[in-house]
mmCIF file of C-alpha atoms in Angstrom:
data_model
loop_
_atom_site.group_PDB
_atom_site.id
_atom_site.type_symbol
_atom_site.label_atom_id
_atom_site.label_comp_id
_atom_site.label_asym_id
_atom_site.label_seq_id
_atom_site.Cartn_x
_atom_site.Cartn_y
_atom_site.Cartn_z
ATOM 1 C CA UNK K 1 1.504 208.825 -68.034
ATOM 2 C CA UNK K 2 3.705 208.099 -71.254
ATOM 3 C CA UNK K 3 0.958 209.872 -73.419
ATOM 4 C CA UNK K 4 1.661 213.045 -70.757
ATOM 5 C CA UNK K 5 5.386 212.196 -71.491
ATOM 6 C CA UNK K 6 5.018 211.850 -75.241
ATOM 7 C CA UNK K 7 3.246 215.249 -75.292
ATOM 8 C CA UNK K 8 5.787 216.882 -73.286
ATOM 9 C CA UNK K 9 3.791 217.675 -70.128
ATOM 10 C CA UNK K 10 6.193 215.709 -67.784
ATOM 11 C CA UNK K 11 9.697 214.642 -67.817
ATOM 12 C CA UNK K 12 9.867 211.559 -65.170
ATOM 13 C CA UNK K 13 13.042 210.457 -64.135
ATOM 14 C CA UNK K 14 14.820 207.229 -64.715
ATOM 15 C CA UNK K 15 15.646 204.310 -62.489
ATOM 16 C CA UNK K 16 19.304 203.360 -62.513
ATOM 17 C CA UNK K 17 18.053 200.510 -64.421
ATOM 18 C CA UNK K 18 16.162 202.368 -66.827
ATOM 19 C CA UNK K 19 12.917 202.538 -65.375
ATOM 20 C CA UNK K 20 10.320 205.539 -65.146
ATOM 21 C CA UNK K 21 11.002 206.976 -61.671
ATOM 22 C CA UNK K 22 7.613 208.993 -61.229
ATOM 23 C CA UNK K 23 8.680 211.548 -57.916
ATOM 24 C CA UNK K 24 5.843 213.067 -56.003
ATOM 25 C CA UNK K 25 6.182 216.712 -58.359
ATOM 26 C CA UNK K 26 5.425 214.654 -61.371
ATOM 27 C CA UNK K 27 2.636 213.346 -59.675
ATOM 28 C CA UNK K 28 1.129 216.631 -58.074
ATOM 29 C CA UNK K 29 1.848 218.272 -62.124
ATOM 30 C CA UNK K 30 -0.393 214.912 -63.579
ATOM 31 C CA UNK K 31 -3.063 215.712 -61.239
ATOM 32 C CA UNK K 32 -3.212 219.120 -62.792
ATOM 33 C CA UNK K 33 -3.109 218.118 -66.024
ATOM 34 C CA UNK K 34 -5.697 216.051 -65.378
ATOM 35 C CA UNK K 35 -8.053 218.621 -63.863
ATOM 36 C CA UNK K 36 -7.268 221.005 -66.850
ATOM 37 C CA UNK K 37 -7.745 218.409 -69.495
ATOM 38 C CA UNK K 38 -11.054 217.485 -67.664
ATOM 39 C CA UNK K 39 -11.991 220.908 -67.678
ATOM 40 C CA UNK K 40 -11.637 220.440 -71.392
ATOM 41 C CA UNK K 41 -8.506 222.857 -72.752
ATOM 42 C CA UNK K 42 -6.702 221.247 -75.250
ATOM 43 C CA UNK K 43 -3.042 220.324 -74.631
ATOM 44 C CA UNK K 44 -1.460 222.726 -76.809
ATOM 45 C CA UNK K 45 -3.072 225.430 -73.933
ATOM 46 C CA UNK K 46 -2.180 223.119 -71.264
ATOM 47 C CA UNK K 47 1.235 222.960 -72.324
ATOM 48 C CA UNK K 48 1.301 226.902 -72.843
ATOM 49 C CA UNK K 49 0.111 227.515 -69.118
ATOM 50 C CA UNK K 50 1.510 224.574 -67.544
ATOM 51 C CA UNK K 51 4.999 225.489 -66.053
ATOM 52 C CA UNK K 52 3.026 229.088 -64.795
ATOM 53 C CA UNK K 53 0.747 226.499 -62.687
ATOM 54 C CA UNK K 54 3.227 224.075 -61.462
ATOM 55 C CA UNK K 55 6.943 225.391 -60.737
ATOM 56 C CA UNK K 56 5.805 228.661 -58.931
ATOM 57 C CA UNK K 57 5.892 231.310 -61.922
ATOM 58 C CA UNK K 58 2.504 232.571 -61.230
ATOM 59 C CA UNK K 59 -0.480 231.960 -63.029
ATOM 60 C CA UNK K 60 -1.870 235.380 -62.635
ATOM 61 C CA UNK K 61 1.103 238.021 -63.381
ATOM 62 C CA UNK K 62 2.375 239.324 -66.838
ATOM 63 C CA UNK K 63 0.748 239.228 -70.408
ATOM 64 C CA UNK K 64 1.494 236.125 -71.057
ATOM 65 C CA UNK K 65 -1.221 235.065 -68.593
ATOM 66 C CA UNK K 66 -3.335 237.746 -70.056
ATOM 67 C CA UNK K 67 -2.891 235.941 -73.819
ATOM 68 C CA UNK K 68 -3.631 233.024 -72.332
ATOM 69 C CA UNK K 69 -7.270 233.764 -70.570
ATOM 70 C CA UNK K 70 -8.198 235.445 -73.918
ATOM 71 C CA UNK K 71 -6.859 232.146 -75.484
ATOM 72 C CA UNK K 72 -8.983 229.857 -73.329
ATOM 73 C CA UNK K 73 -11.970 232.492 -73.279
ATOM 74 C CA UNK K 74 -11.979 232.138 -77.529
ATOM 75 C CA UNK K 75 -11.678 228.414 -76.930
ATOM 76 C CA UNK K 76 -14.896 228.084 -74.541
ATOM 77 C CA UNK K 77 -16.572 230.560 -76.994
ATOM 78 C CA UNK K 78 -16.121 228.244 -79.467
ATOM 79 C CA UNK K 79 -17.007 225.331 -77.197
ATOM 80 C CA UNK K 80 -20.451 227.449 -76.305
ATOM 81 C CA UNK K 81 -21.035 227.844 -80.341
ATOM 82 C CA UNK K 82 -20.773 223.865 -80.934
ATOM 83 C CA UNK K 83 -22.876 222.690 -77.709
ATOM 84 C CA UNK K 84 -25.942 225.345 -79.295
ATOM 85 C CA UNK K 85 -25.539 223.971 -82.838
ATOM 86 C CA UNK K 86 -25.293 220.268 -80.770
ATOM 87 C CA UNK K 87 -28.439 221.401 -79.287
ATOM 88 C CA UNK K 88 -30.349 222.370 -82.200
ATOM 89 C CA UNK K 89 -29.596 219.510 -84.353
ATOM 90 C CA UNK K 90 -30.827 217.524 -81.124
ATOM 91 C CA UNK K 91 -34.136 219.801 -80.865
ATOM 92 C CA UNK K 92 -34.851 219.040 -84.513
ATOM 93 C CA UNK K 93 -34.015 215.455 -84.249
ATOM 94 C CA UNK K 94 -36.462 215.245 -81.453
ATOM 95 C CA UNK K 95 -38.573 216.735 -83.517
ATOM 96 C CA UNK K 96 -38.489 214.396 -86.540
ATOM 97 C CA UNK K 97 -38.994 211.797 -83.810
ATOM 98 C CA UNK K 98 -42.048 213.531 -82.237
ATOM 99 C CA UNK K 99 -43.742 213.525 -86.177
ATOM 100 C CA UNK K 100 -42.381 210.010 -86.899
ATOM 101 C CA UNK K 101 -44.214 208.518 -83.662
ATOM 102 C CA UNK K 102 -47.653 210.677 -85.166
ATOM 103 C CA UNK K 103 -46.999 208.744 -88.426
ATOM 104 C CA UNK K 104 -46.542 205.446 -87.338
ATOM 105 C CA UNK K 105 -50.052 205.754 -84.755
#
């Protein structure tokens, strides 16, 4: 919660005695932030989109939203480019490993 806080994502209240006073909004906008940071968008997008998703403004209207899904579609492009390069250093690895086992027999 104080890395979400640190980041700017929430702004808890405060007990009258200085304590973190976490009311159920800032719990139901953590939850989101949760799911959109396990769906693996960086925080600088989740803090971009954020206040569309979570105090009514409407995720789908106006360009910003528009900017945004182009954002996030460049952003799982580039996610798709490093999982096949990921993939083919793991195909070759396997198959150094493959010629390795031939080698050692």
């Amino acid at each position: 919660m104080r890395y979400y806080e640190d980041e700017g994502l929430i702004v808890p209240g405060r007990t009258g005695n200085g304590y973190r006073d976490y009311c159920q909004s800032t719990i139901d906008r953590v939850l989101v932030i949760r799911s959109l940071l396990k769906s693996g968008l960086p925080v600088r997008l989740i803090k971009e989109i954020l206040p569309r998703l979570t105090d009514g403004g409407g995720a789908g209207s106006g360009p910003l939203c528009a900017e945004f899904v182009q954002e996030v579609q460049r952003y799982r492009d580039r996610l798709a480019a490093r999982i096949a390069e990921l993939s083919a250093q793991q195909s070759a690895l396997d198959a150094y490993l493959r010629g390795a086992r031939h080698l050692g027999q």
